[in-house]
């Protein structure tokens, strides 16, 4: 069975600073995909970034980067230069080639001005 | 841009009513999904479909059914709504490109209240 753990229920960061949101995963399948999604208070789940288990380099998308440490089974999201609009719930998720996304419980990020 | 729309943002129904939640995607995606999201429980997969008229049970299919008659539309049906089905319902779709590891794109969600 696959499992995602997000140990930070809430995080605070000052505007313009960087923040790291933690995610660890557990699976015995060698082929998997890792995702981060953002959910503002409006409710929509917004895709941010993807990392494949065989990808050699860490994924980056604009201000988002994924710190992928395969041996430690961690896939932390780094947001650089935080903005007020980054305040939201962030979910780490994983799939093992079976179409099913398993989500973590999420981290609520608050960006302070 | 991928566009996934859901028929209602907010819905209030009575116990025992039959409820239809509609989801439409405009990107010709093969796969479509229905999740529910509850505080403390996170997102849980109810059903998904990888082709027209095909469906697979997710983790919590009890009390729900689905219909996919056209590629772009995936409906979630609550045959007889109960109060424990009060929740946020999220629809998603994905293109078959990574052998089951595709990015899922979500709609805006429907907040359902069953009285």
Coordinates of C-alpha atoms in Angstrom, one line a residue:
Chain A
X1 CA 0.0 0.0 0.0
X2 CA 1.1 3.5 -0.6
X3 CA 1.2 6.2 2.0
X4 CA 2.0 10.0 2.1
X5 CA 2.9 11.7 5.3
X6 CA 2.9 15.5 5.8
X7 CA 4.0 16.2 9.3
X8 CA 3.4 20.0 9.4
X9 CA -0.3 20.8 9.9
X10 CA 0.6 24.5 9.6
X11 CA 3.5 26.7 8.5
X12 CA 4.1 30.5 8.7
X13 CA 6.4 32.4 6.4
X14 CA 7.2 36.1 5.9
X15 CA 6.5 37.5 2.5
X16 CA 9.4 37.3 0.1
X17 CA 11.1 34.5 2.1
X18 CA 11.5 30.9 1.0
X19 CA 9.6 28.0 2.7
X20 CA 9.9 24.3 2.6
X21 CA 6.9 22.0 3.0
X22 CA 7.7 18.4 4.0
X23 CA 6.5 15.2 2.5
X24 CA 7.6 11.7 3.0
X25 CA 6.1 8.7 1.1
X26 CA 6.1 5.0 1.4
X27 CA 5.8 2.5 -1.4
X28 CA 7.5 -0.7 -2.5
X29 CA 6.8 0.0 -6.1
X30 CA 9.9 1.2 -8.0
X31 CA 7.8 3.3 -10.5
X32 CA 5.8 6.1 -9.0
X33 CA 4.9 9.7 -9.5
X34 CA 4.9 12.5 -6.9
X35 CA 2.7 15.6 -7.1
X36 CA 2.1 18.8 -5.2
X37 CA -1.2 20.6 -5.3
X38 CA -2.4 23.9 -3.8
X39 CA -5.9 24.4 -2.5
X40 CA -6.9 28.0 -1.8
X41 CA -9.9 28.7 0.4
X42 CA -12.1 28.7 -2.7
X43 CA -11.6 24.9 -2.9
X44 CA -10.1 24.3 -6.3
X45 CA -7.2 21.9 -6.3
X46 CA -4.4 23.4 -8.4
X47 CA -1.6 21.3 -9.8
X48 CA 1.9 22.7 -9.0
X49 CA 4.6 20.3 -9.8
X50 CA 5.4 16.6 -10.7
X51 CA 8.4 14.4 -10.1
X52 CA 8.8 10.9 -11.5
X53 CA 10.6 8.2 -9.6
X54 CA 13.1 7.8 -12.4
X55 CA 13.7 11.4 -13.0
X56 CA 17.4 12.3 -12.5
X57 CA 16.9 15.9 -11.8
X58 CA 14.7 17.7 -9.3
X59 CA 11.6 19.2 -10.8
X60 CA 11.1 23.0 -11.0
X61 CA 8.2 25.1 -12.1
X62 CA 8.7 28.8 -11.7
X63 CA 9.0 29.6 -7.9
X64 CA 8.3 26.0 -7.0
X65 CA 10.9 23.3 -6.8
X66 CA 10.7 19.8 -5.5
X67 CA 13.6 18.5 -3.4
X68 CA 13.5 14.8 -4.2
X69 CA 15.6 12.5 -2.0
X70 CA 14.8 9.0 -3.2
X71 CA 16.8 7.1 -0.5
X72 CA 15.0 9.0 2.2
X73 CA 11.7 8.8 0.4
X74 CA 11.1 12.5 0.7
X75 CA 9.7 14.9 -1.8
X76 CA 9.7 18.4 -0.1
X77 CA 8.2 21.4 -1.9
X78 CA 10.2 24.6 -1.8
X79 CA 8.5 27.9 -2.6
X80 CA 10.9 30.7 -3.2
X81 CA 10.0 34.4 -2.6
X82 CA 6.7 33.7 -1.0
X83 CA 3.7 35.9 -1.9
X84 CA 0.5 36.7 0.0
X85 CA -1.3 34.7 -2.7
X86 CA 0.6 31.6 -1.7
X87 CA -1.5 31.3 1.5
X88 CA -3.4 28.0 1.0
X89 CA -3.5 24.4 1.8
X90 CA -0.8 22.3 0.2
X91 CA -1.1 18.6 -0.6
X92 CA 1.5 16.1 -1.5
X93 CA 0.3 13.1 -3.5
X94 CA 1.6 9.9 -5.1
X95 CA 0.5 7.4 -7.7
X96 CA 2.1 4.0 -8.5
X97 CA 0.9 3.6 -12.1
X98 CA -2.6 2.6 -11.2
X99 CA -4.3 5.9 -11.8
X100 CA -5.0 6.3 -8.1
X101 CA -3.7 9.4 -6.4
X102 CA -3.0 9.0 -2.6
X103 CA -3.0 12.3 -0.8
X104 CA -1.4 13.4 2.4
X105 CA -3.4 15.3 5.0
X106 CA -2.0 18.7 3.9
X107 CA -0.1 21.6 5.3
X108 CA -1.8 25.0 5.8
X109 CA 0.7 27.7 4.7
X110 CA 0.1 31.3 5.9
X111 CA 2.2 34.1 4.3
X112 CA 2.5 37.1 6.6
X113 CA 3.1 40.6 5.1
Chain B
X1 CA -5.4 25.3 -20.5
X2 CA -7.1 22.3 -19.0
X3 CA -10.7 23.1 -18.0
X4 CA -12.7 20.9 -15.7
X5 CA -16.1 22.2 -14.7
X6 CA -18.6 21.0 -12.2
X7 CA -22.3 21.7 -12.4
X8 CA -22.7 23.3 -9.0
X9 CA -20.5 25.0 -6.5
X10 CA -23.0 24.6 -3.7
X11 CA -25.8 22.1 -3.3
X12 CA -28.4 21.5 -0.6
X13 CA -30.4 18.3 -0.6
X14 CA -32.7 16.4 1.7
X15 CA -32.1 12.9 3.1
X16 CA -33.3 10.3 0.6
X17 CA -33.1 12.5 -2.5
X18 CA -31.4 11.3 -5.6
X19 CA -28.5 13.6 -6.3
X20 CA -26.5 14.1 -9.5
X21 CA -23.2 15.7 -9.6
X22 CA -21.9 16.5 -13.1
X23 CA -18.4 17.0 -14.3
X24 CA -17.2 18.1 -17.7
X25 CA -13.7 18.4 -19.1
X26 CA -12.8 20.0 -22.4
X27 CA -9.3 18.5 -23.0
X28 CA -10.2 15.1 -24.5
X29 CA -8.9 13.3 -21.4
X30 CA -9.4 9.6 -21.2
X31 CA -9.4 9.3 -17.4
X32 CA -11.9 11.0 -15.0
X33 CA -12.2 10.7 -11.2
X34 CA -14.5 11.6 -8.3
X35 CA -13.1 12.3 -4.9
X36 CA -14.6 13.5 -1.7
X37 CA -12.8 15.7 0.8
X38 CA -13.5 15.8 4.5
X39 CA -11.7 17.5 7.3
X40 CA -9.2 15.2 9.0
X41 CA -9.7 12.5 6.4
X42 CA -8.2 14.2 3.3
X43 CA -9.2 13.3 -0.2
X44 CA -10.5 9.9 -0.9
X45 CA -11.2 8.3 -4.3
X46 CA -14.8 7.3 -4.8
X47 CA -14.8 6.1 -8.5
X48 CA -12.8 6.6 -11.6
X49 CA -13.2 5.9 -15.3
X50 CA -10.5 5.3 -17.9
X51 CA -12.8 5.1 -20.9
X52 CA -16.4 5.7 -21.9
X53 CA -18.7 3.3 -20.2
X54 CA -15.8 2.0 -18.1
X55 CA -15.6 2.5 -14.3
X56 CA -13.5 1.3 -11.4
X57 CA -14.3 1.5 -7.7
X58 CA -12.1 3.6 -5.6
X59 CA -11.5 3.4 -1.9
X60 CA -15.0 4.5 -0.8
X61 CA -17.6 3.6 -3.5
X62 CA -20.4 2.6 -1.1
X63 CA -23.5 4.7 -1.5
X64 CA -22.4 6.1 -4.8
X65 CA -22.6 5.2 -8.5
X66 CA -21.2 6.8 -11.6
X67 CA -22.0 7.2 -15.3
X68 CA -19.8 8.0 -18.2
X69 CA -21.8 7.9 -21.5
X70 CA -19.6 10.5 -23.2
X71 CA -15.8 11.0 -23.0
X72 CA -16.1 14.5 -21.7
X73 CA -18.7 13.9 -19.0
X74 CA -18.5 11.9 -15.8
X75 CA -21.5 11.9 -13.4
X76 CA -21.6 11.0 -9.7
X77 CA -24.9 9.7 -8.4
X78 CA -26.1 9.5 -4.9
X79 CA -29.0 7.1 -5.1
X80 CA -30.4 8.1 -1.7
X81 CA -28.5 10.9 -0.1
X82 CA -27.6 10.6 3.6
X83 CA -26.3 13.1 6.0
X84 CA -22.9 11.3 6.1
X85 CA -22.5 12.2 2.4
X86 CA -22.3 15.9 3.3
X87 CA -18.9 16.8 1.9
X88 CA -16.8 18.6 -0.7
X89 CA -16.8 16.6 -4.0
X90 CA -14.0 17.1 -6.4
X91 CA -13.8 15.9 -10.0
X92 CA -10.6 15.4 -11.9
X93 CA -9.4 14.3 -15.3
X94 CA -6.1 13.2 -16.8
X95 CA -4.6 12.2 -20.1
X96 CA -3.2 8.7 -20.6
X97 CA 0.5 9.5 -21.1
X98 CA 2.5 8.1 -18.2
X99 CA 1.0 4.6 -17.7
X100 CA -1.2 5.5 -14.8
X101 CA 1.0 8.3 -13.3
X102 CA -0.6 11.1 -15.2
X103 CA -1.2 14.5 -13.7
X104 CA -4.8 14.9 -12.6
X105 CA -6.5 18.3 -13.1
X106 CA -9.3 19.2 -10.8
X107 CA -12.5 21.1 -11.1
X108 CA -13.7 23.8 -8.6
X109 CA -15.5 21.4 -6.4
X110 CA -19.1 21.0 -5.2
X111 CA -19.9 21.6 -1.5
X112 CA -22.9 19.3 -0.8
X113 CA -25.0 19.6 2.3
X114 CA -27.5 16.8 3.0
X115 CA -30.2 17.8 5.5

